[in-house]
Amino acid sequence: RSVCRRVAVVRAYLLSKGSQQVRSAAGRRSRDRGWRKGEAGTMGISRDWYHKRRLTGGKMPYVRKKRKFCLGRQPAMTKLGSKLVRPVRGRGGMIKQRALRLETGNFSWGSEAIARKTRILGVVFNSSNNELVRTNTLVKGCVVVIDATPFKQWYQQHYGVLLGKKKGDEQQVKHSKRMLRVLAARQKERVVDTKVAEMVGSGRALARVASRPGQSGRCDGYLLEGAELEFYQRAMRRKK
């Protein structure tokens, strides 16, 4: 009996000690998370506006704790390389495609109303951060250099004109009489910007990314033309 009593006493002591440690650990975690009255929990990246200050500098009162729908995630920082896309579950079961590496995309030539899949060669301008240019990070709105060969081939096939040809590059392509009439009719309405023609003829063109690689898993955009092309060329000269 005495032995059993001692075992019971030791067991009760250990249980009480363990419960105290558990309670202290729980209290420590709650304090670290800031779950006390009047404070918001540190959920991580939050996209709410409760933690922002007023325009005058005053603090906003906490009307509630953080919510799951205010959750934000780390930026994808999509790099230039072999394709690597990861699915990410979002709110309501929606699946986002998080692109970690991309090297190709669909780019459209607006004035000609065509689009071609082509290779991305590099990032040359980003109005928000030069570090994203140095690391070749693909984000929406950045200016990239793409391989213009698909557009050059299409232009030659559609209009019968080789952009950027030199004296030694002249090649006689045989066409039927009907095709010659079609090309002649197309050339009557052919209007192309000289700067765009030079870019496409050289094999490299400037384009702007219009998609969100970290959300859709794609890097699509359009060729720069006209005033927008001149604006970004001036901006790149100033950056240098």
PDB file of C-alpha atoms in Angstrom:
ATOM      1  CA  ARG A   1       0.000   0.000   0.000  1.00  0.00           C
ATOM      2  CA  SER A   2       2.776   2.431   0.898  1.00  0.00           C
ATOM      3  CA  VAL A   3       4.464   1.792  -2.440  1.00  0.00           C
ATOM      4  CA  CYS A   4       1.241   2.334  -4.348  1.00  0.00           C
ATOM      5  CA  ARG A   5       0.582   5.520  -2.388  1.00  0.00           C
ATOM      6  CA  ARG A   6       4.059   6.860  -3.236  1.00  0.00           C
ATOM      7  CA  VAL A   7       3.578   6.049  -6.926  1.00  0.00           C
ATOM      8  CA  ALA A   8       0.216   7.859  -6.925  1.00  0.00           C
ATOM      9  CA  VAL A   9       1.716  10.918  -5.232  1.00  0.00           C
ATOM     10  CA  VAL A  10       4.629  11.076  -7.700  1.00  0.00           C
ATOM     11  CA  ARG A  11       2.263  10.604 -10.622  1.00  0.00           C
ATOM     12  CA  ALA A  12      -0.019  13.413  -9.419  1.00  0.00           C
ATOM     13  CA  TYR A  13       2.997  15.704  -8.923  1.00  0.00           C
ATOM     14  CA  LEU A  14       4.281  15.023 -12.443  1.00  0.00           C
ATOM     15  CA  LEU A  15       0.847  15.595 -13.950  1.00  0.00           C
ATOM     16  CA  SER A  16       0.462  18.934 -12.160  1.00  0.00           C
ATOM     17  CA  LYS A  17       3.963  19.956 -13.237  1.00  0.00           C
ATOM     18  CA  GLY A  18       3.221  19.068 -16.842  1.00  0.00           C
ATOM     19  CA  SER A  19      -0.072  20.969 -16.885  1.00  0.00           C
ATOM     20  CA  GLN A  20       1.686  24.054 -15.520  1.00  0.00           C
ATOM     21  CA  GLN A  21       4.302  23.830 -18.271  1.00  0.00           C
ATOM     22  CA  VAL A  22       1.593  23.422 -20.907  1.00  0.00           C
ATOM     23  CA  ARG A  23      -0.316  26.414 -19.556  1.00  0.00           C
ATOM     24  CA  SER A  24       2.826  28.554 -19.431  1.00  0.00           C
ATOM     25  CA  ALA A  25       3.746  27.544 -22.979  1.00  0.00           C
ATOM     26  CA  ALA A  26       0.239  28.390 -24.204  1.00  0.00           C
ATOM     27  CA  GLY A  27       0.385  31.747 -22.481  1.00  0.00           C
ATOM     28  CA  ARG A  28       3.790  32.414 -24.010  1.00  0.00           C
ATOM     29  CA  ARG A  29       2.474  31.612 -27.480  1.00  0.00           C
ATOM     30  CA  SER A  30      -0.579  33.806 -27.023  1.00  0.00           C
ATOM     31  CA  ARG A  31       1.625  36.689 -25.848  1.00  0.00           C
ATOM     32  CA  ASP A  32       3.958  36.228 -28.799  1.00  0.00           C
ATOM     33  CA  ARG A  33       1.059  36.260 -31.201  1.00  0.00           C
ATOM     34  CA  GLY A  34      -0.413  39.329 -29.571  1.00  0.00           C
ATOM     35  CA  TRP A  35      -3.781  37.717 -28.883  1.00  0.00           C
ATOM     36  CA  ARG A  36      -4.387  39.814 -25.797  1.00  0.00           C
ATOM     37  CA  LYS A  37      -7.353  42.125 -25.629  1.00  0.00           C
ATOM     38  CA  GLY A  38      -7.047  45.093 -27.976  1.00  0.00           C
ATOM     39  CA  GLU A  39      -4.221  43.655 -30.095  1.00  0.00           C
ATOM     40  CA  ALA A  40      -4.239  41.971 -33.506  1.00  0.00           C
ATOM     41  CA  GLY A  41      -2.638  38.550 -34.021  1.00  0.00           C
ATOM     42  CA  THR A  42       0.479  38.178 -36.164  1.00  0.00           C
ATOM     43  CA  MET A  43      -0.885  35.983 -38.928  1.00  0.00           C
ATOM     44  CA  GLY A  44       2.010  36.844 -41.232  1.00  0.00           C
ATOM     45  CA  ILE A  45       1.508  38.922 -44.349  1.00  0.00           C
ATOM     46  CA  SER A  46      -1.786  40.775 -44.112  1.00  0.00           C
ATOM     47  CA  ARG A  47      -3.539  42.714 -46.858  1.00  0.00           C
ATOM     48  CA  ASP A  48      -5.960  44.595 -44.621  1.00  0.00           C
ATOM     49  CA  TRP A  49      -5.926  48.312 -43.836  1.00  0.00           C
ATOM     50  CA  TYR A  50      -6.489  48.137 -40.068  1.00  0.00           C
ATOM     51  CA  HIS A  51      -2.791  48.293 -39.316  1.00  0.00           C
ATOM     52  CA  LYS A  52      -2.336  51.385 -41.506  1.00  0.00           C
ATOM     53  CA  ARG A  53      -2.244  54.860 -40.036  1.00  0.00           C
ATOM     54  CA  ARG A  54      -4.540  57.716 -40.934  1.00  0.00           C
ATOM     55  CA  LEU A  55      -3.454  60.454 -43.311  1.00  0.00           C
ATOM     56  CA  THR A  56      -2.793  62.667 -40.276  1.00  0.00           C
ATOM     57  CA  GLY A  57      -0.563  60.021 -38.686  1.00  0.00           C
ATOM     58  CA  GLY A  58      -2.970  58.732 -36.061  1.00  0.00           C
ATOM     59  CA  LYS A  59      -3.373  55.036 -35.375  1.00  0.00           C
ATOM     60  CA  MET A  60      -6.518  53.193 -36.386  1.00  0.00           C
ATOM     61  CA  PRO A  61      -8.380  51.357 -33.617  1.00  0.00           C
ATOM     62  CA  TYR A  62      -8.447  47.557 -33.767  1.00  0.00           C
ATOM     63  CA  VAL A  63     -12.097  46.683 -34.310  1.00  0.00           C
ATOM     64  CA  ARG A  64     -11.367  42.972 -34.780  1.00  0.00           C
ATOM     65  CA  LYS A  65      -8.572  40.456 -34.971  1.00  0.00           C
ATOM     66  CA  LYS A  66      -6.990  39.360 -38.199  1.00  0.00           C
ATOM     67  CA  ARG A  67      -9.085  37.295 -40.572  1.00  0.00           C
ATOM     68  CA  LYS A  68      -8.254  34.524 -42.974  1.00  0.00           C
ATOM     69  CA  PHE A  69      -9.556  36.510 -45.938  1.00  0.00           C
ATOM     70  CA  CYS A  70      -6.940  39.214 -45.242  1.00  0.00           C
ATOM     71  CA  LEU A  71      -4.125  36.707 -45.699  1.00  0.00           C
ATOM     72  CA  GLY A  72      -1.301  37.567 -48.081  1.00  0.00           C
ATOM     73  CA  ARG A  73       1.526  35.395 -49.395  1.00  0.00           C
ATOM     74  CA  GLN A  74       5.150  35.813 -50.299  1.00  0.00           C
ATOM     75  CA  PRO A  75       5.743  37.248 -53.810  1.00  0.00           C
ATOM     76  CA  ALA A  76       6.508  34.670 -56.486  1.00  0.00           C
ATOM     77  CA  MET A  77       9.511  36.618 -57.893  1.00  0.00           C
ATOM     78  CA  THR A  78       9.307  34.683 -61.163  1.00  0.00           C
ATOM     79  CA  LYS A  79      12.760  34.212 -62.681  1.00  0.00           C
ATOM     80  CA  LEU A  80      13.876  33.689 -66.243  1.00  0.00           C
ATOM     81  CA  GLY A  81      14.585  29.992 -66.817  1.00  0.00           C
ATOM     82  CA  SER A  82      13.110  26.618 -67.655  1.00  0.00           C
ATOM     83  CA  LYS A  83       9.386  26.500 -66.901  1.00  0.00           C
ATOM     84  CA  LEU A  84       8.429  25.700 -63.307  1.00  0.00           C
ATOM     85  CA  VAL A  85       4.837  26.335 -62.151  1.00  0.00           C
ATOM     86  CA  ARG A  86       3.342  25.333 -58.807  1.00  0.00           C
ATOM     87  CA  PRO A  87      -0.392  25.212 -57.959  1.00  0.00           C
ATOM     88  CA  VAL A  88      -1.461  27.179 -54.884  1.00  0.00           C
ATOM     89  CA  ARG A  89      -4.857  26.750 -53.253  1.00  0.00           C
ATOM     90  CA  GLY A  90      -6.686  30.018 -52.693  1.00  0.00           C
ATOM     91  CA  ARG A  91      -9.849  31.089 -50.923  1.00  0.00           C
ATOM     92  CA  GLY A  92     -12.895  29.042 -51.846  1.00  0.00           C
ATOM     93  CA  GLY A  93     -10.845  26.246 -53.365  1.00  0.00           C
ATOM     94  CA  MET A  94      -9.628  28.365 -56.263  1.00  0.00           C
ATOM     95  CA  ILE A  95      -6.276  27.232 -57.633  1.00  0.00           C
ATOM     96  CA  LYS A  96      -3.671  29.815 -58.580  1.00  0.00           C
ATOM     97  CA  GLN A  97      -0.740  28.958 -60.790  1.00  0.00           C
ATOM     98  CA  ARG A  98       2.437  30.270 -59.176  1.00  0.00           C
ATOM     99  CA  ALA A  99       5.161  30.536 -61.830  1.00  0.00           C
ATOM    100  CA  LEU A 100       8.631  30.272 -60.318  1.00  0.00           C
ATOM    101  CA  ARG A 101      10.492  30.137 -63.651  1.00  0.00           C
ATOM    102  CA  LEU A 102       9.368  30.969 -67.190  1.00  0.00           C
ATOM    103  CA  GLU A 103      11.144  31.372 -70.511  1.00  0.00           C
ATOM    104  CA  THR A 104       8.365  31.714 -73.122  1.00  0.00           C
ATOM    105  CA  GLY A 105       5.108  33.604 -73.526  1.00  0.00           C
ATOM    106  CA  ASN A 106       2.418  34.723 -75.965  1.00  0.00           C
ATOM    107  CA  PHE A 107       3.033  38.236 -77.256  1.00  0.00           C
ATOM    108  CA  SER A 108       0.722  40.151 -79.551  1.00  0.00           C
ATOM    109  CA  TRP A 109       1.491  42.673 -82.278  1.00  0.00           C
ATOM    110  CA  GLY A 110      -1.402  45.054 -81.809  1.00  0.00           C
ATOM    111  CA  SER A 111      -1.287  46.969 -85.105  1.00  0.00           C
ATOM    112  CA  GLU A 112      -1.197  43.697 -87.068  1.00  0.00           C
ATOM    113  CA  ALA A 113      -3.702  41.889 -84.807  1.00  0.00           C
ATOM    114  CA  ILE A 114      -1.622  38.732 -84.433  1.00  0.00           C
ATOM    115  CA  ALA A 115      -0.011  36.897 -81.530  1.00  0.00           C
ATOM    116  CA  ARG A 116       2.858  34.439 -81.470  1.00  0.00           C
ATOM    117  CA  LYS A 117       4.512  32.297 -78.842  1.00  0.00           C
ATOM    118  CA  THR A 118       8.120  33.374 -78.510  1.00  0.00           C
ATOM    119  CA  ARG A 119      11.132  33.208 -76.232  1.00  0.00           C
ATOM    120  CA  ILE A 120      11.879  35.819 -73.564  1.00  0.00           C
ATOM    121  CA  LEU A 121      15.522  36.893 -73.674  1.00  0.00           C
ATOM    122  CA  GLY A 122      15.747  39.221 -70.685  1.00  0.00           C
ATOM    123  CA  VAL A 123      14.286  42.033 -68.576  1.00  0.00           C
ATOM    124  CA  VAL A 124      15.493  45.518 -69.554  1.00  0.00           C
ATOM    125  CA  PHE A 125      13.272  47.924 -67.610  1.00  0.00           C
ATOM    126  CA  ASN A 126      11.119  48.023 -64.491  1.00  0.00           C
ATOM    127  CA  SER A 127       9.749  51.314 -63.252  1.00  0.00           C
ATOM    128  CA  SER A 128       9.456  50.109 -59.647  1.00  0.00           C
ATOM    129  CA  ASN A 129      12.858  48.596 -58.898  1.00  0.00           C
ATOM    130  CA  ASN A 130      16.155  48.238 -60.777  1.00  0.00           C
ATOM    131  CA  GLU A 131      16.950  45.148 -58.713  1.00  0.00           C
ATOM    132  CA  LEU A 132      14.206  43.287 -60.585  1.00  0.00           C
ATOM    133  CA  VAL A 133      16.002  44.128 -63.826  1.00  0.00           C
ATOM    134  CA  ARG A 134      19.351  42.879 -62.560  1.00  0.00           C
ATOM    135  CA  THR A 135      17.864  39.579 -61.374  1.00  0.00           C
ATOM    136  CA  ASN A 136      15.659  39.104 -64.484  1.00  0.00           C
ATOM    137  CA  THR A 137      12.467  38.964 -62.432  1.00  0.00           C
ATOM    138  CA  LEU A 138       9.252  38.749 -64.462  1.00  0.00           C
ATOM    139  CA  VAL A 139       6.382  40.826 -63.090  1.00  0.00           C
ATOM    140  CA  LYS A 140       3.410  42.589 -64.614  1.00  0.00           C
ATOM    141  CA  GLY A 141       4.361  45.855 -66.307  1.00  0.00           C
ATOM    142  CA  CYS A 142       8.052  45.118 -66.835  1.00  0.00           C
ATOM    143  CA  VAL A 143       9.650  45.606 -70.257  1.00  0.00           C
ATOM    144  CA  VAL A 144      11.383  42.568 -71.727  1.00  0.00           C
ATOM    145  CA  VAL A 145      13.357  41.742 -74.853  1.00  0.00           C
ATOM    146  CA  ILE A 146      11.792  38.914 -76.871  1.00  0.00           C
ATOM    147  CA  ASP A 147      12.847  36.906 -79.890  1.00  0.00           C
ATOM    148  CA  ALA A 148      11.121  38.589 -82.864  1.00  0.00           C
ATOM    149  CA  THR A 149      11.795  35.770 -85.357  1.00  0.00           C
ATOM    150  CA  PRO A 150       8.172  34.433 -85.313  1.00  0.00           C
ATOM    151  CA  PHE A 151       6.848  37.922 -86.136  1.00  0.00           C
ATOM    152  CA  LYS A 152       9.459  38.414 -88.849  1.00  0.00           C
ATOM    153  CA  GLN A 153       8.532  35.107 -90.477  1.00  0.00           C
ATOM    154  CA  TRP A 154       4.819  35.896 -90.314  1.00  0.00           C
ATOM    155  CA  TYR A 155       5.359  39.334 -91.873  1.00  0.00           C
ATOM    156  CA  GLN A 156       7.297  37.839 -94.768  1.00  0.00           C
ATOM    157  CA  GLN A 157       4.646  35.183 -95.332  1.00  0.00           C
ATOM    158  CA  HIS A 158       1.706  37.595 -95.055  1.00  0.00           C
ATOM    159  CA  TYR A 159       3.050  40.580 -97.017  1.00  0.00           C
ATOM    160  CA  GLY A 160       5.893  39.050 -98.981  1.00  0.00           C
ATOM    161  CA  VAL A 161       8.314  41.578 -97.429  1.00  0.00           C
ATOM    162  CA  LEU A 162      11.382  40.608 -95.429  1.00  0.00           C
ATOM    163  CA  LEU A 163      11.936  43.122 -92.630  1.00  0.00           C
ATOM    164  CA  GLY A 164      15.510  44.155 -91.952  1.00  0.00           C
ATOM    165  CA  LYS A 165      16.892  42.545 -95.098  1.00  0.00           C
ATOM    166  CA  LYS A 166      20.361  43.448 -96.318  1.00  0.00           C
ATOM    167  CA  LYS A 167      21.810  43.429 -99.804  1.00  0.00           C
ATOM    168  CA  GLY A 168      23.128  39.894 -99.536  1.00  0.00           C
ATOM    169  CA  ASP A 169      19.955  38.498 -97.951  1.00  0.00           C
ATOM    170  CA  GLU A 170      17.698  38.917-100.961  1.00  0.00           C
ATOM    171  CA  GLN A 171      15.971  35.652-101.795  1.00  0.00           C
ATOM    172  CA  GLN A 172      13.598  35.074-104.667  1.00  0.00           C
ATOM    173  CA  VAL A 173      10.513  33.247-103.413  1.00  0.00           C
ATOM    174  CA  LYS A 174       8.292  31.775-106.115  1.00  0.00           C
ATOM    175  CA  HIS A 175       4.553  32.400-105.796  1.00  0.00           C
ATOM    176  CA  SER A 176       1.585  31.538-107.945  1.00  0.00           C
ATOM    177  CA  LYS A 177      -0.203  34.257-109.922  1.00  0.00           C
ATOM    178  CA  ARG A 178      -3.101  34.193-107.489  1.00  0.00           C
ATOM    179  CA  MET A 179      -0.783  34.571-104.502  1.00  0.00           C
ATOM    180  CA  LEU A 180       1.011  37.461-106.178  1.00  0.00           C
ATOM    181  CA  ARG A 181      -2.337  39.248-106.587  1.00  0.00           C
ATOM    182  CA  VAL A 182      -3.161  38.628-102.905  1.00  0.00           C
ATOM    183  CA  LEU A 183       0.249  39.983-101.772  1.00  0.00           C
ATOM    184  CA  ALA A 184      -0.111  43.035-104.002  1.00  0.00           C
ATOM    185  CA  ALA A 185      -3.524  43.799-102.478  1.00  0.00           C
ATOM    186  CA  ARG A 186      -2.159  43.402 -98.965  1.00  0.00           C
ATOM    187  CA  GLN A 187       0.816  45.672 -99.634  1.00  0.00           C
ATOM    188  CA  LYS A 188      -1.489  48.513-100.674  1.00  0.00           C
ATOM    189  CA  GLU A 189      -2.839  48.664 -97.104  1.00  0.00           C
ATOM    190  CA  ARG A 190       0.477  47.884 -95.413  1.00  0.00           C
ATOM    191  CA  VAL A 191       1.439  50.451 -92.759  1.00  0.00           C
ATOM    192  CA  VAL A 192       4.228  49.723 -90.299  1.00  0.00           C
ATOM    193  CA  ASP A 193       6.082  51.874 -87.801  1.00  0.00           C
ATOM    194  CA  THR A 194       9.712  52.301 -88.855  1.00  0.00           C
ATOM    195  CA  LYS A 195      11.023  51.709 -85.328  1.00  0.00           C
ATOM    196  CA  VAL A 196       8.964  48.547 -84.943  1.00  0.00           C
ATOM    197  CA  ALA A 197      10.111  47.362 -88.373  1.00  0.00           C
ATOM    198  CA  GLU A 198      13.742  47.896 -87.346  1.00  0.00           C
ATOM    199  CA  MET A 199      13.231  45.985 -84.104  1.00  0.00           C
ATOM    200  CA  VAL A 200      11.463  43.043 -85.712  1.00  0.00           C
ATOM    201  CA  GLY A 201      13.960  43.001 -88.572  1.00  0.00           C
ATOM    202  CA  SER A 202      16.887  42.843 -86.147  1.00  0.00           C
ATOM    203  CA  GLY A 203      15.406  39.735 -84.481  1.00  0.00           C
ATOM    204  CA  ARG A 204      14.812  41.360 -81.087  1.00  0.00           C
ATOM    205  CA  ALA A 205      11.835  43.418 -79.986  1.00  0.00           C
ATOM    206  CA  LEU A 206      10.751  45.269 -76.862  1.00  0.00           C
ATOM    207  CA  ALA A 207       7.536  44.052 -75.257  1.00  0.00           C
ATOM    208  CA  ARG A 208       5.609  44.766 -72.085  1.00  0.00           C
ATOM    209  CA  VAL A 209       4.306  42.008 -69.820  1.00  0.00           C
ATOM    210  CA  ALA A 210       0.544  42.310 -69.338  1.00  0.00           C
ATOM    211  CA  SER A 211      -0.171  39.111 -67.365  1.00  0.00           C
ATOM    212  CA  ARG A 212       0.658  38.276 -63.734  1.00  0.00           C
ATOM    213  CA  PRO A 213       3.144  35.385 -63.717  1.00  0.00           C
ATOM    214  CA  GLY A 214       2.732  34.809 -59.986  1.00  0.00           C
ATOM    215  CA  GLN A 215      -1.049  34.468 -60.277  1.00  0.00           C
ATOM    216  CA  SER A 216      -1.761  32.919 -63.686  1.00  0.00           C
ATOM    217  CA  GLY A 217       1.496  31.052 -64.311  1.00  0.00           C
ATOM    218  CA  ARG A 218       1.918  32.775 -67.693  1.00  0.00           C
ATOM    219  CA  CYS A 219       4.046  35.604 -69.039  1.00  0.00           C
ATOM    220  CA  ASP A 220       2.044  37.167 -71.877  1.00  0.00           C
ATOM    221  CA  GLY A 221       2.218  40.682 -73.259  1.00  0.00           C
ATOM    222  CA  TYR A 222       2.388  42.897 -76.322  1.00  0.00           C
ATOM    223  CA  LEU A 223       4.976  44.575 -78.527  1.00  0.00           C
ATOM    224  CA  LEU A 224       5.692  48.225 -77.794  1.00  0.00           C
ATOM    225  CA  GLU A 225       4.708  50.604 -80.581  1.00  0.00           C
ATOM    226  CA  GLY A 226       4.321  54.294 -81.266  1.00  0.00           C
ATOM    227  CA  ALA A 227       4.385  56.752 -78.365  1.00  0.00           C
ATOM    228  CA  GLU A 228       4.614  53.992 -75.751  1.00  0.00           C
ATOM    229  CA  LEU A 229       7.778  52.631 -77.390  1.00  0.00           C
ATOM    230  CA  GLU A 230       9.344  56.105 -77.463  1.00  0.00           C
ATOM    231  CA  PHE A 231       8.435  56.664 -73.806  1.00  0.00           C
ATOM    232  CA  TYR A 232      10.152  53.463 -72.637  1.00  0.00           C
ATOM    233  CA  GLN A 233      13.183  54.072 -74.829  1.00  0.00           C
ATOM    234  CA  ARG A 234      13.630  57.495 -73.228  1.00  0.00           C
ATOM    235  CA  ALA A 235      13.133  56.003 -69.768  1.00  0.00           C
ATOM    236  CA  MET A 236      15.775  53.322 -70.420  1.00  0.00           C
ATOM    237  CA  ARG A 237      18.247  55.943 -71.631  1.00  0.00           C
ATOM    238  CA  ARG A 238      17.686  57.947 -68.442  1.00  0.00           C
ATOM    239  CA  LYS A 239      18.217  54.844 -66.283  1.00  0.00           C
ATOM    240  CA  LYS A 240      21.600  54.287 -67.880  1.00  0.00           C
TER     241      LYS A 240
END
